[in-house]
Amino acid sequence: MKANLAKRVMTCALAGALVVGSSMSAFASGGPSSGGSGSSNSSSGKSKEEVVQTVVQETSGGEVSTVAEVPNTSAVAGVKSSLAGVYLATGVNGTAITTPLTTIADSYALAAGERPYVRVYNFDGKKSTAAQVVIDSAAAALGASVGPVINFELGKISGGQFSLLPAEGAAVHVKLGIPKSFAQADKTFAIICVRPGGAVTVLEDIDTDPNTITFATTAGQGAYAIVKY
């Protein structure tokens, strides 16, 4: 049943993606890395505090004076993320990469001195309007309600610079905490993922906890919407 629904929403959403795909180059324009695979943001010469503050200001327009003021959302239901990164997605109850760091490094053939790194922050549909249209269309095809949406960037740090890893890679498992206001035990949850260029996938929840959603994705950049139906 879930597979049939996923196929149906994929067909409808991809049709919509063809319409808006040309404008998806501005995908996640409000975020710290709006380019495609291989885009980078230098952190050379900056302390960890300065890097985090820069990302906070770019993604939320806010200001922080210390790292202690930055929301740390790198754990879900007691499960800590395996990757270092910037976890700023306050719209969900935490984000955790559950695939081991060494597995990701090996799967994506990282060289000596390179390490996986993730950046997660709140999605702004007013800035990324094309992605929002695709998310809404896909949810409508599924008969689903749209909950929190996050921007997710899985890449690597090499030589003090962050760059995205390719989206055509090995599976990486991610767990998100579903906000209490959106959780509902009698509903089916899924993730609608929109990539730069308009590619859409529906990712099935593979855990049994009604307060979390766990799914398999790949590296790179995307907008990830929690939906229920």
XYZ file of N, CA and C in Angstrom:
687
model
N 0.837 -1.205 0.000
C 0.000 0.000 0.000
C 0.877 1.261 0.000
N 1.887 1.281 0.919
C 2.778 2.434 0.984
C 3.535 2.610 -0.319
N 3.973 1.500 -0.897
C 4.739 1.576 -2.146
C 3.903 2.160 -3.264
N 2.628 1.755 -3.356
C 1.747 2.284 -4.397
C 1.520 3.779 -4.213
N 1.324 4.201 -2.962
C 1.120 5.622 -2.694
C 2.373 6.411 -3.042
N 3.522 5.849 -2.710
C 4.777 6.537 -3.012
C 4.955 6.701 -4.510
N 4.613 5.654 -5.280
C 4.725 5.744 -6.735
C 3.782 6.805 -7.283
N 2.574 6.870 -6.696
C 1.585 7.839 -7.174
C 2.051 9.267 -6.899
N 2.547 9.512 -5.714
C 2.985 10.861 -5.384
C 4.231 11.230 -6.171
N 5.102 10.254 -6.433
C 6.284 10.532 -7.238
C 5.898 10.985 -8.633
N 4.923 10.325 -9.237
C 4.492 10.677 -10.590
C 3.952 12.093 -10.634
N 3.078 12.413 -9.684
C 2.467 13.750 -9.658
C 3.489 14.827 -9.318
N 4.328 14.543 -8.323
C 5.289 15.548 -7.888
C 6.351 15.803 -8.937
N 6.783 14.765 -9.613
C 7.795 14.954 -10.645
C 7.261 15.770 -11.805
N 5.971 15.613 -12.092
C 5.365 16.443 -13.131
C 5.435 17.904 -12.725
N 5.176 18.165 -11.448
C 5.283 19.528 -10.955
C 6.711 20.017 -10.962
N 7.644 19.104 -10.683
C 9.051 19.489 -10.641
C 9.544 19.947 -11.999
N 9.006 19.358 -13.069
C 9.409 19.765 -14.412
C 9.031 21.216 -14.677
N 7.930 21.641 -14.072
C 7.463 23.009 -14.268
C 8.354 23.994 -13.532
N 8.743 23.638 -12.304
C 9.488 24.592 -11.494
C 10.989 24.347 -11.534
N 11.420 23.295 -12.205
C 12.828 22.922 -12.174
C 13.770 24.025 -12.596
N 13.361 24.843 -13.550
C 14.254 25.882 -14.054
C 14.569 26.925 -13.007
N 13.689 27.061 -12.020
C 13.939 28.064 -10.991
C 14.562 27.465 -9.750
N 14.851 26.149 -9.774
C 15.390 25.507 -8.595
C 16.857 25.828 -8.379
N 17.480 26.548 -9.301
C 18.876 26.909 -9.088
C 19.021 27.824 -7.890
N 17.923 28.451 -7.501
C 17.940 29.315 -6.325
C 17.562 28.546 -5.077
N 17.574 27.214 -5.166
C 17.202 26.336 -4.064
C 17.993 26.679 -2.809
N 17.253 26.747 -1.705
C 17.862 27.016 -0.404
C 18.700 28.286 -0.438
N 18.195 29.282 -1.135
C 18.980 30.506 -1.299
C 19.236 31.211 0.015
N 18.429 30.888 1.018
C 18.642 31.522 2.303
C 19.684 30.820 3.140
N 20.242 29.707 2.649
C 21.158 28.919 3.448
C 22.609 29.240 3.188
N 23.487 28.578 3.928
C 24.903 28.880 3.822
C 25.589 28.265 2.635
N 24.913 27.365 1.904
C 25.551 26.724 0.746
C 24.510 26.489 -0.313
N 24.298 27.468 -1.165
C 23.218 27.375 -2.137
C 23.659 26.808 -3.468
N 24.938 26.459 -3.593
C 25.412 25.889 -4.841
C 25.127 24.415 -4.921
N 25.498 23.810 -6.054
C 25.308 22.380 -6.216
C 26.455 21.610 -5.603
N 26.536 20.327 -5.971
C 27.592 19.478 -5.441
C 28.942 20.071 -5.787
N 29.788 20.148 -4.744
C 31.113 20.710 -4.967
C 31.207 22.143 -4.497
N 30.078 22.779 -4.151
C 30.150 24.132 -3.620
C 30.809 24.079 -2.263
N 31.441 25.164 -1.880
C 32.164 25.138 -0.617
C 32.057 26.466 0.083
N 32.281 26.415 1.396
C 32.362 27.602 2.213
C 33.624 27.476 3.046
N 34.513 28.408 2.892
C 35.782 28.303 3.586
C 35.629 28.604 5.058
N 36.275 27.782 5.883
C 36.345 28.067 7.303
C 37.800 28.223 7.726
N 38.705 28.350 6.729
C 40.121 28.490 7.020
C 40.353 29.748 7.840
N 41.140 29.598 8.899
C 41.490 30.747 9.698
C 40.414 31.168 10.668
N 39.289 30.486 10.672
C 38.212 30.839 11.584
C 38.114 29.810 12.696
N 37.750 30.281 13.885
C 37.497 29.355 14.974
C 36.153 28.694 14.760
N 35.911 27.600 15.491
C 34.622 26.919 15.394
C 33.493 27.887 15.745
N 33.735 28.733 16.749
C 32.709 29.684 17.168
C 32.361 30.640 16.030
N 33.379 31.139 15.323
C 33.133 32.077 14.225
C 32.378 31.415 13.090
N 32.716 30.150 12.777
C 32.026 29.434 11.708
C 30.560 29.249 12.049
N 30.284 28.809 13.281
C 28.900 28.590 13.708
C 28.120 29.891 13.683
N 28.714 30.966 14.163
C 28.033 32.253 14.167
C 27.703 32.702 12.749
N 28.627 32.469 11.816
C 28.381 32.841 10.423
C 27.181 32.103 9.866
N 27.111 30.794 10.118
C 25.989 30.002 9.618
C 24.686 30.455 10.246
N 24.699 30.747 11.544
C 23.491 31.221 12.220
C 22.992 32.500 11.578
N 23.897 33.435 11.336
C 23.500 34.716 10.768
C 22.982 34.571 9.348
N 23.596 33.663 8.566
C 23.179 33.480 7.179
C 21.844 32.769 7.071
N 21.577 31.847 8.006
C 20.366 31.038 7.892
C 19.173 31.635 8.602
N 19.421 32.399 9.652
C 18.293 32.904 10.428
C 18.276 34.410 10.570
N 19.358 35.058 10.187
C 19.415 36.502 10.335
C 19.641 36.926 11.771
N 19.829 35.942 12.674
C 20.008 36.243 14.078
C 21.453 36.517 14.416
N 21.679 36.907 15.651
C 23.022 37.160 16.115
C 23.250 36.392 17.408
N 24.424 35.856 17.577
C 24.789 35.177 18.810
C 26.131 35.716 19.254
N 26.351 35.702 20.559
C 27.624 36.192 21.061
C 28.554 35.060 21.441
N 27.990 33.878 21.729
C 28.807 32.722 22.066
C 28.189 31.473 21.470
N 29.019 30.421 21.332
C 28.523 29.154 20.821
C 27.465 28.583 21.745
N 27.556 28.884 23.036
C 26.591 28.355 24.003
C 25.171 28.788 23.681
N 25.014 29.893 22.947
C 23.688 30.388 22.608
C 23.103 29.704 21.376
N 23.921 28.948 20.654
C 23.456 28.282 19.447
C 22.712 27.010 19.823
N 21.494 26.804 19.308
C 20.758 25.584 19.653
C 21.467 24.346 19.135
N 21.707 23.384 20.020
C 22.359 22.135 19.626
C 21.292 21.066 19.511
N 20.997 20.648 18.304
C 19.901 19.706 18.074
C 20.423 18.432 17.425
N 21.572 17.940 17.913
C 22.221 16.797 17.278
C 21.933 15.473 17.979
N 20.784 15.369 18.621
C 20.374 14.113 19.248
C 18.862 13.982 19.132
N 18.407 12.733 19.004
C 16.977 12.450 18.890
C 16.642 11.277 19.798
N 15.748 11.503 20.743
C 15.288 10.437 21.639
C 16.456 9.665 22.245
N 17.479 10.387 22.655
C 18.632 9.758 23.278
C 19.683 9.243 22.319
N 19.423 9.308 21.018
C 20.384 8.856 20.011
C 21.190 10.060 19.523
N 22.500 10.024 19.719
C 23.353 11.122 19.296
C 23.822 10.922 17.860
N 23.956 12.026 17.152
C 24.416 11.958 15.768
C 25.862 11.483 15.705
N 26.163 10.724 14.669
C 27.516 10.194 14.495
C 28.470 11.203 13.866
N 27.927 12.287 13.327
C 28.757 13.246 12.594
C 28.854 14.586 13.301
N 30.017 15.192 13.191
C 30.168 16.585 13.591
C 29.442 17.447 12.574
N 29.060 18.647 12.993
C 28.383 19.528 12.057
C 27.732 20.695 12.746
N 26.899 21.384 12.000
C 26.124 22.510 12.515
C 24.667 22.089 12.500
N 24.094 21.931 13.670
C 22.720 21.433 13.816
C 21.840 22.572 14.321
N 21.162 23.227 13.403
C 20.381 24.413 13.749
C 18.898 24.272 13.427
N 18.450 23.065 13.105
C 17.046 22.867 12.720
C 16.181 22.774 13.970
N 15.660 23.904 14.395
C 14.843 23.947 15.602
C 13.393 23.572 15.342
N 13.021 23.401 14.072
C 11.648 23.023 13.747
C 11.353 21.564 14.028
N 12.413 20.764 14.223
C 12.254 19.352 14.572
C 12.879 19.130 15.945
N 12.508 18.015 16.573
C 13.056 17.709 17.893
C 14.378 16.951 17.767
N 15.312 17.578 17.094
C 16.632 16.999 16.938
C 16.829 16.289 15.614
N 18.088 16.230 15.199
C 18.508 15.521 13.986
C 19.712 14.661 14.333
N 19.666 13.396 13.952
C 20.794 12.504 14.231
C 21.105 11.652 13.011
N 22.366 11.645 12.611
C 22.836 10.715 11.584
C 23.159 9.417 12.309
N 22.497 8.326 11.948
C 22.703 7.073 12.673
C 23.676 6.125 11.973
N 24.013 6.398 10.735
C 25.047 5.618 10.054
C 26.408 6.008 10.628
N 27.253 5.045 10.990
C 28.550 5.381 11.586
C 29.410 6.262 10.685
N 30.188 7.120 11.314
C 31.070 8.033 10.582
C 32.001 7.270 9.643
N 32.611 6.194 10.136
C 33.559 5.449 9.306
C 32.886 4.824 8.091
N 31.637 4.408 8.256
C 30.900 3.829 7.128
C 30.680 4.873 6.044
N 30.301 6.081 6.453
C 30.082 7.164 5.491
C 31.395 7.533 4.809
N 32.457 7.668 5.594
C 33.763 8.027 5.027
C 34.222 6.992 4.005
N 34.034 5.722 4.329
C 34.443 4.661 3.403
C 33.548 4.621 2.168
N 32.235 4.761 2.381
C 31.280 4.663 1.271
C 31.471 5.772 0.251
N 31.880 6.958 0.733
C 32.065 8.095 -0.167
C 33.543 8.341 -0.487
N 34.363 7.347 -0.168
C 35.786 7.349 -0.548
C 36.514 8.620 -0.125
N 36.326 9.016 1.135
C 37.020 10.199 1.621
C 38.504 9.897 1.800
N 39.315 10.876 1.482
C 40.761 10.718 1.572
C 41.237 11.001 2.990
N 42.494 10.697 3.243
C 43.088 11.010 4.539
C 42.999 12.518 4.778
N 42.593 12.892 5.966
C 42.456 14.307 6.284
C 41.089 14.880 5.979
N 40.228 14.103 5.311
C 38.860 14.536 5.043
C 37.915 13.853 6.027
N 36.846 14.531 6.390
C 35.876 13.932 7.306
C 34.468 14.362 6.931
N 33.502 13.470 7.124
C 32.113 13.833 6.836
C 31.655 14.946 7.773
N 30.780 15.784 7.269
C 30.297 16.929 8.047
C 28.887 17.254 7.564
N 28.006 17.566 8.487
C 26.615 17.826 8.118
C 26.191 19.217 8.585
N 25.320 19.841 7.817
C 24.749 21.141 8.194
C 23.238 21.037 8.032
N 22.536 21.285 9.121
C 21.079 21.159 9.141
C 20.501 22.449 9.710
N 19.548 23.024 9.005
C 18.964 24.275 9.468
C 17.533 24.393 8.965
N 16.810 25.339 9.520
C 15.401 25.502 9.174
C 15.232 25.929 7.721
N 14.228 25.364 7.072
C 13.890 25.695 5.688
C 12.970 26.909 5.674
N 13.209 27.831 4.763
C 12.374 29.021 4.613
C 11.676 28.966 3.261
N 10.394 28.589 3.268
C 9.634 28.465 2.032
C 9.444 29.776 1.297
N 9.591 30.901 1.997
C 9.448 32.201 1.345
C 10.677 32.532 0.501
N 11.818 31.967 0.874
C 13.042 32.189 0.104
C 13.236 31.109 -0.955
N 12.820 29.882 -0.628
C 12.946 28.761 -1.566
C 11.559 28.385 -2.066
N 10.958 29.300 -2.813
C 9.557 29.128 -3.210
C 9.344 27.945 -4.147
N 10.293 27.691 -5.041
C 10.131 26.580 -5.981
C 10.102 25.249 -5.247
N 11.005 25.075 -4.282
C 11.019 23.844 -3.495
C 9.736 23.699 -2.698
N 9.230 24.813 -2.175
C 7.986 24.765 -1.402
C 6.811 24.327 -2.271
N 6.768 24.807 -3.502
C 5.696 24.413 -4.424
C 5.733 22.912 -4.672
N 6.925 22.365 -4.884
C 7.049 20.931 -5.145
C 6.649 20.125 -3.914
N 7.072 20.561 -2.744
C 6.692 19.872 -1.504
C 5.183 19.849 -1.346
N 4.546 20.999 -1.537
C 3.093 21.086 -1.382
C 2.369 20.221 -2.406
N 2.866 20.195 -3.642
C 2.239 19.386 -4.690
C 2.369 17.898 -4.387
N 3.549 17.503 -3.928
C 3.769 16.096 -3.594
C 2.901 15.672 -2.424
N 2.792 16.531 -1.425
C 1.957 16.216 -0.264
C 0.492 16.109 -0.660
N 0.045 17.003 -1.534
C -1.350 16.963 -1.987
C -1.642 15.671 -2.736
N -0.697 15.217 -3.559
C -0.880 13.971 -4.298
C -0.972 12.776 -3.360
N -0.302 12.874 -2.240
C -0.306 11.805 -1.252
C -1.485 11.919 -0.292
N -2.164 13.071 -0.326
C -3.229 13.318 0.639
C -2.664 13.541 2.025
N -1.507 14.188 2.074
C -0.774 14.331 3.331
C -0.742 15.775 3.807
N -0.549 15.916 5.110
C -0.329 17.223 5.721
C 1.171 17.446 5.843
N 1.604 18.668 5.586
C 3.029 19.001 5.645
C 3.380 19.529 7.026
N 4.412 18.956 7.607
C 4.904 19.405 8.903
C 6.194 20.187 8.753
N 7.119 20.017 9.677
C 8.376 20.755 9.617
C 9.185 20.412 8.365
N 9.900 21.402 7.857
C 10.775 21.213 6.698
C 12.166 21.708 7.083
N 13.172 20.926 6.750
C 14.543 21.324 7.061
C 15.395 21.327 5.798
N 16.447 22.114 5.825
C 17.500 22.024 4.819
C 18.584 21.115 5.376
N 19.039 20.185 4.561
C 20.005 19.174 5.004
C 21.143 19.124 3.999
N 22.357 19.318 4.467
C 23.537 19.301 3.604
C 24.562 18.334 4.187
N 24.818 17.252 3.491
C 25.821 16.285 3.938
C 27.028 16.365 3.013
N 28.140 16.769 3.580
C 29.348 16.947 2.790
C 30.577 16.512 3.546
N 31.660 17.218 3.304
C 32.924 16.879 3.957
C 33.698 18.152 4.254
N 34.592 18.046 5.227
C 35.547 19.103 5.515
C 36.902 18.644 5.008
N 37.510 19.446 4.172
C 38.830 19.132 3.629
C 39.622 20.425 3.503
N 40.768 20.467 4.126
C 41.585 21.667 4.061
C 40.895 22.888 4.624
N 40.051 22.691 5.614
C 39.352 23.805 6.235
C 38.141 24.289 5.473
N 37.749 23.583 4.399
C 36.602 23.998 3.599
C 35.523 22.923 3.587
N 34.278 23.374 3.566
C 33.141 22.463 3.451
C 32.719 22.373 1.993
N 32.465 21.159 1.524
C 31.894 20.968 0.194
C 30.917 19.810 0.259
N 29.919 19.841 -0.601
C 28.903 18.799 -0.616
C 29.452 17.514 -1.218
N 29.060 16.397 -0.635
C 29.342 15.097 -1.235
C 28.282 14.807 -2.287
N 28.545 13.911 -3.239
C 27.580 13.653 -4.311
C 26.309 12.988 -3.810
N 25.191 13.376 -4.407
C 23.902 12.786 -4.042
C 23.779 11.362 -4.557
N 24.573 11.009 -5.562
C 24.549 9.654 -6.117
C 25.547 8.804 -5.346
N 25.172 8.458 -4.128
C 26.082 7.696 -3.285
C 25.353 6.696 -2.418
N 26.077 6.161 -1.452
C 25.534 5.131 -0.572
C 24.486 5.704 0.377
N 23.620 4.827 0.859
C 22.551 5.242 1.764
C 23.115 5.689 3.108
N 22.511 6.743 3.635
C 22.832 7.265 4.960
C 21.518 7.356 5.725
N 21.489 6.833 6.941
C 20.259 6.853 7.725
C 20.219 8.073 8.636
N 19.063 8.726 8.638
C 18.857 9.951 9.394
C 17.612 9.792 10.256
N 17.692 10.271 11.494
C 16.548 10.242 12.407
C 16.182 11.673 12.785
N 14.905 12.005 12.689
C 14.396 13.314 13.095
C 13.374 13.139 14.206
N 13.371 14.073 15.142
C 12.348 14.076 16.175
C 11.126 14.835 15.682
N 9.959 14.203 15.756
C 8.720 14.843 15.305
C 8.187 15.723 16.431
N 7.927 16.996 16.166
C 7.383 17.859 17.213
C 6.075 17.306 17.775
N 5.853 17.518 19.055
C 4.654 17.016 19.713
C 3.394 17.508 19.021
N 3.436 18.723 18.506
C 2.257 19.307 17.858
C 1.912 18.637 16.532
N 2.864 17.874 15.958
C 2.626 17.229 14.663
C 2.559 15.707 14.782
N 3.047 15.155 15.875
C 3.035 13.702 16.068
C 1.598 13.193 16.171
N 1.365 12.010 15.634
C 0.030 11.406 15.659
C 0.184 9.903 15.444
N -0.118 9.130 16.475
C 0.167 7.694 16.465
C -0.576 6.924 15.384
N -1.758 7.404 14.973
C -2.554 6.648 14.001
C -2.304 7.076 12.557
N -1.266 7.864 12.319
C -0.949 8.321 10.971
C 0.325 7.652 10.448
N 0.440 7.613 9.128
C 1.660 7.146 8.478
C 2.530 8.361 8.168
N 3.800 8.271 8.524
C 4.722 9.382 8.297
C 5.704 9.046 7.178
N 6.128 10.067 6.482
C 7.109 9.912 5.411
C 7.868 11.225 5.264
N 8.897 11.193 4.453
C 9.681 12.385 4.124
C 9.536 12.659 2.637
N 9.240 13.900 2.289
C 9.317 14.337 0.897
C 10.622 15.108 0.755
N 11.507 14.604 -0.096
C 12.809 15.228 -0.306
C 12.846 15.883 -1.679
N 13.216 17.153 -1.714
C 13.361 17.893 -2.967
C 14.823 18.312 -3.105
N 15.435 17.901 -4.189
C 16.838 18.221 -4.446
C 16.949 19.408 -5.401
N 18.094 20.095 -5.419
C 18.311 21.137 -6.421
C 18.103 20.568 -7.820
N 17.377 21.294 -8.645
C 17.031 20.798 -9.970
C 15.625 20.246 -10.032
N 14.996 20.014 -8.867
C 13.601 19.592 -8.829
C 13.365 18.118 -8.627
N 14.417 17.303 -8.467
C 14.217 15.869 -8.246
C 13.503 15.643 -6.920
N 12.487 14.778 -6.944
C 11.659 14.522 -5.767
C 11.699 13.041 -5.420
N 11.839 12.746 -4.130
C 11.714 11.371 -3.662
C 10.855 11.350 -2.408
N 10.128 10.249 -2.232
C 9.350 10.031 -1.021
C 10.058 8.942 -0.231
N 10.456 9.259 0.985
C 11.255 8.361 1.803
C 10.403 7.812 2.939
N 10.338 6.506 3.035
C 9.484 5.839 4.015
C 10.097 5.878 5.415
N 9.236 6.010 6.413
C 9.664 5.928 7.807
C 9.986 4.470 8.125
N 11.197 4.200 8.590
C 11.592 2.821 8.854
C 11.729 2.524 10.347
N 11.261 3.423 11.202
C 11.233 3.088 12.625
C 9.787 2.963 13.101
N 9.605 2.539 14.339
C 8.259 2.295 14.873
C 7.877 3.266 15.979
N 8.744 4.217 16.262
C 8.471 5.211 17.299
C 7.585 6.310 16.716
N 6.391 6.543 17.280
C 5.504 7.574 16.729
C 6.025 8.996 16.902
N 7.078 9.157 17.693
C 7.624 10.489 17.951
C 8.887 10.788 17.147
N 9.304 9.826 16.327
C 10.481 10.040 15.482
C 10.213 9.496 14.088
N 11.034 9.913 13.153
C 10.999 9.351 11.804
C 12.435 9.072 11.382
N 12.678 7.868 10.897
C 14.000 7.467 10.432
C 13.893 7.082 8.965
N 14.817 7.560 8.161
C 14.747 7.312 6.720
C 16.142 7.169 6.138
N 16.196 6.567 4.972
C 17.460 6.401 4.252
C 17.532 7.429 3.136
N 18.626 8.160 3.092
C 18.842 9.140 2.036
C 20.287 9.020 1.565
N 20.748 10.003 0.818
C 22.142 10.039 0.389
C 22.709 11.414 0.694
N 23.990 11.584 0.430
C 24.644 12.858 0.717
C 24.146 13.945 -0.233
N 24.773 15.112 -0.142
C 24.341 16.243 -0.954
C 23.368 17.120 -0.200
N 22.641 17.911 -0.953
C 21.759 18.932 -0.395
C 20.315 18.647 -0.747
N 19.416 18.965 0.171
C 17.999 18.798 -0.122
C 17.133 19.466 0.924
N 15.889 19.708 0.549
C 14.864 20.143 1.498
C 14.069 18.903 1.871
N 13.922 18.658 3.161
C 13.265 17.454 3.665
C 12.043 17.847 4.485
N 10.878 17.454 4.000
C 9.624 17.783 4.675
C 9.045 16.542 5.335
N 8.690 16.651 6.607
C 7.969 15.575 7.282
C 6.494 15.711 6.928
N 5.898 14.631 6.453
C 4.472 14.652 6.120
C 3.783 13.472 6.795
N 2.465 13.607 6.972
C 1.679 12.506 7.545
C 0.384 12.380 6.773
N -0.108 11.133 6.674
C -1.349 10.880 5.953
C -2.048 9.659 6.529
